[in-house]
XYZ file of C-alpha atoms in Angstrom:
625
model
C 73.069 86.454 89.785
C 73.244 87.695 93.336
C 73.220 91.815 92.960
C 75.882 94.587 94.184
C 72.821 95.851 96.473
C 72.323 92.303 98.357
C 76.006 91.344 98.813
C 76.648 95.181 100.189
C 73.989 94.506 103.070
C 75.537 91.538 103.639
C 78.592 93.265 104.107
C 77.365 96.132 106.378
C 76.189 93.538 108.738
C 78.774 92.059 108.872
C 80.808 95.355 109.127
C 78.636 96.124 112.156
C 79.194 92.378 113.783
C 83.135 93.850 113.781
C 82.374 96.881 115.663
C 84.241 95.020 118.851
C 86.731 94.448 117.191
C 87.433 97.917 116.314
C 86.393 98.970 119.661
C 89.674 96.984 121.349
C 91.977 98.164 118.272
C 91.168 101.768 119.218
C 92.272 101.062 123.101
C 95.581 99.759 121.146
C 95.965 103.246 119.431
C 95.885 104.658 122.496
C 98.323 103.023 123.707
C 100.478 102.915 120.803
C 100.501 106.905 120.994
C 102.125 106.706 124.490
C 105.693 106.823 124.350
C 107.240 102.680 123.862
C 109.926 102.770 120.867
C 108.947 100.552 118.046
C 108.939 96.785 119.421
C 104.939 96.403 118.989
C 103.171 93.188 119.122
C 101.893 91.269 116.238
C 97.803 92.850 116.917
C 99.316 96.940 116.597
C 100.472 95.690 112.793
C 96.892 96.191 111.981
C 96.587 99.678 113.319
C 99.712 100.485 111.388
C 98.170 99.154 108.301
C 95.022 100.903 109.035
C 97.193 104.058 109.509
C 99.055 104.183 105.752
C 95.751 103.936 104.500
C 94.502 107.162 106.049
C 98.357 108.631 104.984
C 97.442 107.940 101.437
C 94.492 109.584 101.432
C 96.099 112.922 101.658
C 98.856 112.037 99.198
C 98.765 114.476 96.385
C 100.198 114.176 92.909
C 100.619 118.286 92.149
C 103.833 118.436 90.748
C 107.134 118.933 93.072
C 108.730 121.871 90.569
C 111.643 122.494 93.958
C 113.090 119.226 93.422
C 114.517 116.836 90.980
C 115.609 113.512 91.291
C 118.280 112.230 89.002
C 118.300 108.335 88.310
C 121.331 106.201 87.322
C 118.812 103.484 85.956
C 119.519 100.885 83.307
C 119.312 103.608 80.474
C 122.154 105.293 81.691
C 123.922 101.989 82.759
C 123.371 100.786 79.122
C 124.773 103.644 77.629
C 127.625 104.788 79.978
C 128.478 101.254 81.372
C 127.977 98.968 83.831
C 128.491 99.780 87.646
C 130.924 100.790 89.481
C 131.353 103.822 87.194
C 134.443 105.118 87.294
C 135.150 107.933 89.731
C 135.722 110.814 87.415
C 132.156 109.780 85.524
C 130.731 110.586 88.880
C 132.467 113.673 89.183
C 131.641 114.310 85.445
C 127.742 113.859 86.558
C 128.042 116.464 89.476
C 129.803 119.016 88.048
C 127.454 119.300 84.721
C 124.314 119.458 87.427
C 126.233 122.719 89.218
C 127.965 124.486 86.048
C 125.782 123.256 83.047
C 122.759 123.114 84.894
C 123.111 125.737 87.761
C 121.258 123.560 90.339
C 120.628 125.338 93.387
C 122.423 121.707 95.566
C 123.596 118.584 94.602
C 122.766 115.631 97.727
C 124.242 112.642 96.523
C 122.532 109.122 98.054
C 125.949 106.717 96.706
C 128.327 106.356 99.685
C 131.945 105.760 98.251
C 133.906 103.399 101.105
C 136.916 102.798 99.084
C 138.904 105.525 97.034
C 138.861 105.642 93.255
C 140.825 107.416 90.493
C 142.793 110.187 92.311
C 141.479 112.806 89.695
C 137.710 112.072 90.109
C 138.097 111.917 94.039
C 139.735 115.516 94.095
C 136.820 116.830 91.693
C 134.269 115.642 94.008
C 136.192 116.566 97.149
C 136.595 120.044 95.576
C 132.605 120.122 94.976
C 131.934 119.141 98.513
C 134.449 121.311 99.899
C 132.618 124.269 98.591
C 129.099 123.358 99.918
C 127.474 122.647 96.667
C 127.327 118.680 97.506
C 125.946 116.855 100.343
C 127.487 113.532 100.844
C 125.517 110.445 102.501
C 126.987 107.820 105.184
C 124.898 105.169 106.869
C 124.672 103.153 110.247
C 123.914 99.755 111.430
C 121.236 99.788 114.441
C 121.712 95.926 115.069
C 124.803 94.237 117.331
C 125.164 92.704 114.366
C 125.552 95.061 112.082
C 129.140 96.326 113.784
C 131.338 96.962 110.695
C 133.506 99.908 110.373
C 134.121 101.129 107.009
C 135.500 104.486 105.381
C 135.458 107.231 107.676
C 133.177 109.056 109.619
C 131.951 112.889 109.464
C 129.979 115.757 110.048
C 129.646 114.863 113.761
C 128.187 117.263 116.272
C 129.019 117.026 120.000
C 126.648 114.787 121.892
C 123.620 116.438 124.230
C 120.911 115.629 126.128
C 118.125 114.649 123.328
C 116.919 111.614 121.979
C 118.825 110.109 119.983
C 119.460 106.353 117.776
C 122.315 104.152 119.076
C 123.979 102.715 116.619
C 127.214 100.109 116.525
C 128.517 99.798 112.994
C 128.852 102.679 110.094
C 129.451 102.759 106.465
C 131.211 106.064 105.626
C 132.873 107.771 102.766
C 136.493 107.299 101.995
C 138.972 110.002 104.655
C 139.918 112.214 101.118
C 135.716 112.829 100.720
C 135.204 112.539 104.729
C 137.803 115.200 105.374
C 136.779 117.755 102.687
C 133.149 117.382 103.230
C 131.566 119.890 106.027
C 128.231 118.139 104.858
C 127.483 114.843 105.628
C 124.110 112.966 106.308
C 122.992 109.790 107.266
C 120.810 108.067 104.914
C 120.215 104.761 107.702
C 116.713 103.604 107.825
C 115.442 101.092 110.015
C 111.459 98.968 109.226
C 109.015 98.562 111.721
C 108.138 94.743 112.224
C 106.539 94.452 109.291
C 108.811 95.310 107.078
C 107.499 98.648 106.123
C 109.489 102.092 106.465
C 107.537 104.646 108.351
C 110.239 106.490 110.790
C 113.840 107.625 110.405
C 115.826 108.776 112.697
C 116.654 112.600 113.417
C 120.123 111.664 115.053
C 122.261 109.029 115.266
C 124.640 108.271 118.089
C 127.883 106.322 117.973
C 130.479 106.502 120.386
C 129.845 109.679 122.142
C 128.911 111.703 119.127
C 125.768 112.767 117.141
C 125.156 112.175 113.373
C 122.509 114.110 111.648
C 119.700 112.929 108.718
C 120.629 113.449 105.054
C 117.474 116.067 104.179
C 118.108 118.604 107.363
C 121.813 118.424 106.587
C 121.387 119.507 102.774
C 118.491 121.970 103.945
C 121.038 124.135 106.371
C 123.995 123.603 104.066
C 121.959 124.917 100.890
C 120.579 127.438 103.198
C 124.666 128.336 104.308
C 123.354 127.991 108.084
C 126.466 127.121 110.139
C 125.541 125.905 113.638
C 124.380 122.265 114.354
C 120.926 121.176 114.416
C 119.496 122.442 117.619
C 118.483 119.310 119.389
C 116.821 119.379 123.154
C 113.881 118.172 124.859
C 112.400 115.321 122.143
C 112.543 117.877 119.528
C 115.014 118.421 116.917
C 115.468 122.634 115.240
C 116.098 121.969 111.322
C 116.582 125.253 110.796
C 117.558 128.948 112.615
C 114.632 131.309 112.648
C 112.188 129.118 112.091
C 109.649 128.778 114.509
C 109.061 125.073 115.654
C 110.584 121.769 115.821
C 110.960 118.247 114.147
C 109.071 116.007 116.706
C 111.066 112.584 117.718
C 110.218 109.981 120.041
C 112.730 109.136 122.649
C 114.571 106.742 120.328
C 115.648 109.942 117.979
C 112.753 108.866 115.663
C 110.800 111.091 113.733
C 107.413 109.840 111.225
C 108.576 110.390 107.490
C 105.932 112.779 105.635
C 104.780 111.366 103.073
C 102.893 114.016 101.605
C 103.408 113.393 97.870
C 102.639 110.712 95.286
C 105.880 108.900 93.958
C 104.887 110.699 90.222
C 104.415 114.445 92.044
C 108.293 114.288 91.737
C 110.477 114.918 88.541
C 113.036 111.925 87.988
C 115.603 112.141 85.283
C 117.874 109.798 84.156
C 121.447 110.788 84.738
C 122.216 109.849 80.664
C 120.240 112.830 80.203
C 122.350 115.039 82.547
C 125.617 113.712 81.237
C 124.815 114.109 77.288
C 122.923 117.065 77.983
C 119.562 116.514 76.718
C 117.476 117.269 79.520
C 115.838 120.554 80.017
C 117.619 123.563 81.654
C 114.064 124.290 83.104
C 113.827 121.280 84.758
C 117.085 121.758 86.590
C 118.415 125.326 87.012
C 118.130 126.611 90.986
C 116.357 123.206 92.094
C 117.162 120.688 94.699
C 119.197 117.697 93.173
C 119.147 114.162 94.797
C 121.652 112.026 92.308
C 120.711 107.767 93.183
C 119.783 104.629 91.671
C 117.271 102.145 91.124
C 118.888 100.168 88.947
C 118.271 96.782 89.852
C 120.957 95.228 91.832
C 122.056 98.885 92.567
C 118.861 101.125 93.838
C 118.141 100.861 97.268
C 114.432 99.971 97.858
C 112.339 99.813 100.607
C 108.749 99.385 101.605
C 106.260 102.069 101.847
C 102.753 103.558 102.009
C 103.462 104.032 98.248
C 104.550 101.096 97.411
C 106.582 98.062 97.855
C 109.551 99.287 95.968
C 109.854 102.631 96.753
C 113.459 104.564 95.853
C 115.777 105.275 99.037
C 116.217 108.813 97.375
C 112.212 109.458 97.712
C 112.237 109.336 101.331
C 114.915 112.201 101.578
C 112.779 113.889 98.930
C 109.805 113.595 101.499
C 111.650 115.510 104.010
C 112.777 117.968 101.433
C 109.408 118.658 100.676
C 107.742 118.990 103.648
C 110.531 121.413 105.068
C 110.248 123.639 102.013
C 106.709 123.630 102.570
C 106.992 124.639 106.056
C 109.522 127.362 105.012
C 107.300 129.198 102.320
C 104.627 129.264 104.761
C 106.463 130.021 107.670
C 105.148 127.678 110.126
C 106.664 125.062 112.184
C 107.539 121.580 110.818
C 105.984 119.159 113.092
C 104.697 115.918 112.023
C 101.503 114.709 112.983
C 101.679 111.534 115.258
C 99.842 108.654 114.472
C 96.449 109.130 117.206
C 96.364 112.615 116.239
C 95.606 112.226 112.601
C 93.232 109.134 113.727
C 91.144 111.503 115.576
C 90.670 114.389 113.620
C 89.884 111.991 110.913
C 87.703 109.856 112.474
C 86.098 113.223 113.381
C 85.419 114.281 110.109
C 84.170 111.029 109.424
C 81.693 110.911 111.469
C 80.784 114.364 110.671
C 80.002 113.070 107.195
C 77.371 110.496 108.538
C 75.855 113.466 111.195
C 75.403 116.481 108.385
C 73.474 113.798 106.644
C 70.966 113.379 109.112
C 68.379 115.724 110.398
C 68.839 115.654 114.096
C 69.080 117.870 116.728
C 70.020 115.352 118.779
C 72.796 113.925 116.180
C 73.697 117.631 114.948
C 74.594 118.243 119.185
C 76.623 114.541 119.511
C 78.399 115.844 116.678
C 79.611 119.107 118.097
C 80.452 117.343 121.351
C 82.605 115.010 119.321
C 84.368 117.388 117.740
C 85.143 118.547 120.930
C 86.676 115.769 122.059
C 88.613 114.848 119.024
C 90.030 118.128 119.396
C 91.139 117.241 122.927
C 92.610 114.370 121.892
C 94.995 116.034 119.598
C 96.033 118.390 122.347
C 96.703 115.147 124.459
C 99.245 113.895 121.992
C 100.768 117.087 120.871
C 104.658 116.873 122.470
C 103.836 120.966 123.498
C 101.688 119.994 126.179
C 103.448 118.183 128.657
C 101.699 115.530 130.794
C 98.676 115.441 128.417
C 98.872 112.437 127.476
C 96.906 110.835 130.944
C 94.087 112.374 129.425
C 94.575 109.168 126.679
C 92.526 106.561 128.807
C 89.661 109.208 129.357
C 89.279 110.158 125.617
C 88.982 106.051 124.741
C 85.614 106.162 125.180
C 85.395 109.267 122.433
C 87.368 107.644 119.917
C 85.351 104.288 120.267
C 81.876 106.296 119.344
C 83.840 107.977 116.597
C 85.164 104.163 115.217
C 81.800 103.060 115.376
C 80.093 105.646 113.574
C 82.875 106.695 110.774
C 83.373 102.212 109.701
C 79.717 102.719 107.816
C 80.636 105.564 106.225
C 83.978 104.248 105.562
C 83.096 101.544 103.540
C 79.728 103.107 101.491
C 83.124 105.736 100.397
C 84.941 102.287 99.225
C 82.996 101.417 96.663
C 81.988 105.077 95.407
C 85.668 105.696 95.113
C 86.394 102.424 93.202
C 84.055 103.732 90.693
C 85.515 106.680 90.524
C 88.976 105.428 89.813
C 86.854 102.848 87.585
C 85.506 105.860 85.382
C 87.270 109.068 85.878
C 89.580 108.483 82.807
C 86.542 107.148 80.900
C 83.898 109.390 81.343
C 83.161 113.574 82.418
C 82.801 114.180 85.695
C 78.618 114.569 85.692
C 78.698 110.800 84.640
C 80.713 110.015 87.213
C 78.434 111.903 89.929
C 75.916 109.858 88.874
C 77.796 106.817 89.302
C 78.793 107.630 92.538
C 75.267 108.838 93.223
C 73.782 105.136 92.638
C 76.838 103.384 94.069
C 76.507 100.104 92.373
C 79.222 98.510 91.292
C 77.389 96.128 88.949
C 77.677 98.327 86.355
C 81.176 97.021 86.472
C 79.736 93.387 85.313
C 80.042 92.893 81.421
C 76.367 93.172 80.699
C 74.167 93.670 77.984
C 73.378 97.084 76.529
C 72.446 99.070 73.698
C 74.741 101.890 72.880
C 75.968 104.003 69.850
C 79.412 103.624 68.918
C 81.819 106.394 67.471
C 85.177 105.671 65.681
C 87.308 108.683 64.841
C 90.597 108.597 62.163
C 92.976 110.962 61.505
C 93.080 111.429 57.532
C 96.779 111.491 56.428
C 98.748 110.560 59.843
C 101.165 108.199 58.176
C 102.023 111.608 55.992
C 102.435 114.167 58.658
C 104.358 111.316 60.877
C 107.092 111.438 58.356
C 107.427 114.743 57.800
C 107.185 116.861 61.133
C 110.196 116.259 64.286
C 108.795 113.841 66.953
C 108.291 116.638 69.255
C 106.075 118.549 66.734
C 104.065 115.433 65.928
C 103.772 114.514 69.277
C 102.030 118.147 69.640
C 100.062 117.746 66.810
C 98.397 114.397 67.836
C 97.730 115.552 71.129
C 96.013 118.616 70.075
C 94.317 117.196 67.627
C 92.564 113.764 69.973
C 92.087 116.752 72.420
C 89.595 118.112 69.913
C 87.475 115.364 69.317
C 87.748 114.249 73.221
C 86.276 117.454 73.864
C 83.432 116.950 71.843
C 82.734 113.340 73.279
C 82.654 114.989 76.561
C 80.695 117.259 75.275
C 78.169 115.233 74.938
C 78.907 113.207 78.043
C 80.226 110.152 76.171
C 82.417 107.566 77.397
C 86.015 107.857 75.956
C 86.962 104.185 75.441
C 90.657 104.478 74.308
C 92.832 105.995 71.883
C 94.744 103.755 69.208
C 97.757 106.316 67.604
C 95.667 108.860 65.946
C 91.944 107.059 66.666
C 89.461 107.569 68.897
C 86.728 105.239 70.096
C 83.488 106.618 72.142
C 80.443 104.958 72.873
C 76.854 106.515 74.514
C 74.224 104.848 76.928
C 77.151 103.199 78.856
C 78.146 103.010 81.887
C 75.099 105.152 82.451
C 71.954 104.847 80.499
C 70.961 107.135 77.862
C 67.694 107.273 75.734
C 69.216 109.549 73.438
C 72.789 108.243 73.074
C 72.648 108.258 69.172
C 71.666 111.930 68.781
C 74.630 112.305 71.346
C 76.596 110.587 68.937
C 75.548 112.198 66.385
C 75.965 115.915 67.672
C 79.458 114.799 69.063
C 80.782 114.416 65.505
C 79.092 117.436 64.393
C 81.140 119.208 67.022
C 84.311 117.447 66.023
C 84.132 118.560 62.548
C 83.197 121.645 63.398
C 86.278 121.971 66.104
C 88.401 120.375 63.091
C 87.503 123.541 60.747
C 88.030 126.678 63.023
C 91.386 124.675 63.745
C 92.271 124.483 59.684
C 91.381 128.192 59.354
C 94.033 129.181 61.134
C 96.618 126.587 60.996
C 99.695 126.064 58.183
C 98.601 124.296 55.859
C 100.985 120.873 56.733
C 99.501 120.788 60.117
C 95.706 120.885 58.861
C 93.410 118.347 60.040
C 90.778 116.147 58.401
C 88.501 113.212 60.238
C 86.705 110.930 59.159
C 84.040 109.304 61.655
C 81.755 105.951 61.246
C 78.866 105.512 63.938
C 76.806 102.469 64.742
C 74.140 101.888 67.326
C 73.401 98.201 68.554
C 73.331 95.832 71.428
C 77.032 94.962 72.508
C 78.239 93.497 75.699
C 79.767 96.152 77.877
C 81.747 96.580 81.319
C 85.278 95.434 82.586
C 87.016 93.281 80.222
C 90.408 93.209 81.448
C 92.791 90.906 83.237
C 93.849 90.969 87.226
C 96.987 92.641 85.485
C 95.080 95.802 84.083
C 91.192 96.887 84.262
C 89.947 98.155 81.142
C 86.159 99.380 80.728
C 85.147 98.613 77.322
C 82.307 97.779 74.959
C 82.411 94.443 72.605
C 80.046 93.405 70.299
C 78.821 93.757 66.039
C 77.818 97.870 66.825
C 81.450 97.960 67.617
C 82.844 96.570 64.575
C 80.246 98.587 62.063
C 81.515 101.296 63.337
C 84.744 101.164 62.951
C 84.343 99.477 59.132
C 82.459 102.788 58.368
C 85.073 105.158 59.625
C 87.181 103.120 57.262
C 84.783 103.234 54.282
C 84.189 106.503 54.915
C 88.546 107.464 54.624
C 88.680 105.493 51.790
C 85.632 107.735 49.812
C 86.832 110.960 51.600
C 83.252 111.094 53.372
C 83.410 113.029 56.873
C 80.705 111.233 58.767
C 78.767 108.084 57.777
C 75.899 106.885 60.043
C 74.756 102.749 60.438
C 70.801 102.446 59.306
C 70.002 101.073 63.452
C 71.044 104.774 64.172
C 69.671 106.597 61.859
C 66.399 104.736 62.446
C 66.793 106.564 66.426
C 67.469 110.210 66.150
C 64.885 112.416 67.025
C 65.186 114.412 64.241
C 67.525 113.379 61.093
C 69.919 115.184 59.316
C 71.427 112.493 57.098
C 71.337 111.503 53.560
C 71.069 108.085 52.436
C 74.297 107.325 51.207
C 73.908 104.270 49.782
C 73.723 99.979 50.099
C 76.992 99.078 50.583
C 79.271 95.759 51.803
C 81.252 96.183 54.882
C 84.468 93.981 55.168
C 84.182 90.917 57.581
C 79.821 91.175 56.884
C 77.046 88.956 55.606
C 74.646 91.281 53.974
C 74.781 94.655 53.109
C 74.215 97.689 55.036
C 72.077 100.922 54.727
C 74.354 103.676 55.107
C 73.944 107.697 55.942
C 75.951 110.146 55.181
C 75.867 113.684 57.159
C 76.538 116.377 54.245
């Protein structure tokens, strides 16, 4: 079998052979950065490509408490009916999120062309009257997308400032048009390849301007009254705040994607309507009602993903702005050869630290330099900067060519983490990354010691305690015995209801996995008693554990659907028919002979010959007292 090492030279060399080719792309970013619209020629798709992968490295997950988006999926199509709904269930929706739930704003991403029953139109009318709702209306950028429906709103009077031509619009109804002060556009347009990465600021249409959805419910939950300042490529979301939303001369401006699709709270609108979800969730937070039902939702293609909800995009903005606000600096989004440097920068700063040269050490600082030059060049502040583009080239060639080794060695150490990091603790995974071989990946050979855990009376407690309770009570109680696995620097296989399977000397070796093993249940039961000292005596708990040590075949076992790291093999299957001997004789820990026959020093008692279920033979079994 050829080995990880060998086929990773391979690769570098072959990584290096490419160094041209990376060479010309950078003289395309270049160019790409200086002003063109967004016409590019089939070669630039690669740069783009190249660029959402750099975007999604500094996508976070942390939660986004300031906004909520509320989802009429297939749940709440199921149980309210089919779309259209009516008018007045609409209404009904909005007006439990700002009386019920005392959301901060409601901005609603449904446009509504044609009127509906006069008593829901007047109740939404009425909401957006009062500036609690933002309504959305959209435009068509093609000559062939010239229809005219529903009624335009919102306008502001046309200026000087870049700005997206548009000939076609599809607007709200005149009752909803004429009562709503705010109204944004939610019209998005995909670069040649089909993916969404800009959106424009402004739209124009016969001599007047049409604001975005997100700036338009930002000022109107903020009660600001002007227009969005708009002059000079730049575009003022706000009063007072110091800075501007950068845009191209087309009106376009880079969406921020700053946040992971799960960072954000979605909630069906069933929830909202029957009232079951959380006042916490909702009260004084940003609303953004949609869909992504199917044949309803309005997707489009991403950096996260090829089906990503019209209503995220808006709740990108949102984000980012609110950001911007509680920190009180400008909202500016970085163009495309400015992150590229300063991240190539720190790339190559990576490789530099790493080396022990004066020589390197004093390349690096002069890089740095120059990256930092290169910014200024393409930040819209400093005019005429940007002839200093064709001088920097050179700069950002060197930094390519240094930061694509580095690049890829981080490739395969973060595959293994994202391999591991819900397996094992984090000093297991240092030393995986620490090796960086991803053979360990390969289903191989190896000896381990296995550890099934069972919770003693689960079938009991499920019946008697509320879901919510029980859902508590299992996940306090697997936290306990995950913490001891941990503990011991185990790898957590999986959980199976109220089981737990762990295993030792996998995917890093371990001479002493079975004392590991051993001293993890230890720990558990020990966890499991200072828990029962204290708690009622319906929510005690009681585990029983089984442990076997023996050669199994271990690594990734799973399909191209799902990758599962997992251990197969007899040691596997002892130990879970000992855990199960051991709940049917009330025993809390019983121990295979082949591990007993490895601990350093043994604290066991035989506990007898027995039969195991499925087995040939008889086993010599242990018993920890």
């Amino acid at each position: 079998m050829i080995s990880f090492q060998s086929i990773r030279q391979k690769i570098h060399f072959i990584w290096l052979g490419r160094i041209l080719f990376f060479l010309l792309s950078t003289l395309l970013v270049i160019w790409v950065a200086m002003p063109r619209g967004h016409a590019y020629p089939f070669p630039l798709d690669l740069l783009d490509r190249l660029h959402d992968q750099l975007m999604k490295q500094r996508l976070t997950a942390q939660p986004e408490q300031r906004i909520v988006l509320v989802d009429i999926d297939e749940v709440s199509l199921a149980q309210y009916g089919r779309w259209p709904w009516s008018r007045q269930q609409i209404a009904q929706l909005l007006q439990q999120l700002n009386q019920h739930y005392q959301v901060a704003h409601i901005g609603l991403d449904i446009i509504f062309p044609e009127s509906g029953d006069l008593l829901g139109d007047q109740q939404i009318a009425q909401l957006a009257a009062s500036k609690q709702l933002t309504l959305a209306q959209t435009f068509g950028f093609d000559r062939s997308q010239s229809m005219r429906v529903g009624q335009l709103s919102a306008a502001m009077p046309l200026v000087a400032t870049p700005s997206t031509p548009a000939y076609g619009f599809l607007a709200n109804h005149k009752m909803l048009a004429l009562a709503a002060p705010c109204v944004g556009h939610i019209a998005i347009t995909a670069d040649p390849d089909g993916v969404v990465r800009h959106q424009s600021m402004l739209v124009r249409y016969q001599g007047q301007l049409y604001p975005a959805f997100a700036p338009v419910l930002l000022r109107c939950w903020l009660g600001q009254q002007a227009p969005l300042q708009a002059s000079n490529g730049k575009v003022e979301w706000l009063q007072g705040l110091s800075g501007q939303q950068m845009v191209d001369q087309h009106g376009m401006a880079a969406i921020p994607f700053l946040r992971k699709t799960e960072a954000y709270i979605a909630i069906p609108a069933s929830d909202i309507l029957s009232g079951k979800a959380p006042l916490s969730l909702l009260h004084n937070r940003l609303v953004i009602v949609g869909s992504s039902a199917l044949g309803l939702g309005d997707y489009v293609a991403t950096i996260l993903g090829g089906r990503t909800p019209g209503m995220l995009l808006h709740a990108q903005w949102l984000s980012q702005a609110l950001d911007q606000l509680e920190q009180n600096k400008p909202v500016v989004a970085i163009g495309f050869s400015s992150m590229m440097a300063v991240w190539a920068a720190l790339l190559l700063g990576v490789i530099l630290l790493h080396r022990r040269s004066n020589t390197l050490r004093l390349a690096w600082g002069f890089l740095l330099l120059m990256a930092w030059l290169l910014w200024l060049s393409y930040t819209p502040q400093e005019v005429g900067a940007n002839a200093l583009a064709p001088l920097l080239g050179g700069v950002v060639l060197l930094i390519l060519e240094g930061g694509l080794e580095w690049w890829y060695a981080q490739l395969g150490r973060r595959q293994l983490y994202l391999a591991f990091h819900h397996y094992v603790p984090p000093a297991i995974i240092d030393q995986l990354i620490g090796n960086n071989s991803q053979a360990i990946m390969l289903p191989h050979r190896a000896e381990i010691t296995c550890l099934f855990a069972d919770l003693q009376g689960y079938t009991g407690i499920a019946e008697r305690l509320p879901p919510e309770e029980l859902a508590h009570y299992t996940r306090h109680a697997l936290m306990l015995l995950t913490q001891a696995v941990l503990d011991q620097q185990g790898t957590l296989d999986k959980y199976m209801g109220d089981a737990l399977f762990a295993f030792w000397g996998a995917p890093v070796a371990q001479s002493d996995h079975a004392n590991r093993a051993i001293n993890a249940a230890i720990a558990m039961q020990q966890a499991v008693d200072k828990h029962n000292q204290t708690a009622a005596i319906d929510k005690q708990i009681k585990v029983h554990i089984g442990i076997q040590t023996g050669l199994v075949v271990v690594g990734d076992m799973g399909t191209p659907f799902r990758s599962t790291y997992t251990a197969i093999g007899d040691a596997v299957n002892v130990s879970a028919r000992l855990q199960n001997l051991a709940s049917l004789h009330n025993e809390k820990i019983l121990v295979g002979e082949s591990t007993e026959r490895q601990l350093a020093y043994s604290p066991l008692q035989l506990y007898g010959t027995v039969s195991l279920k499925g087995r040939r033979g008889v086993e010599q079994v242990y018993r920890l007292p």
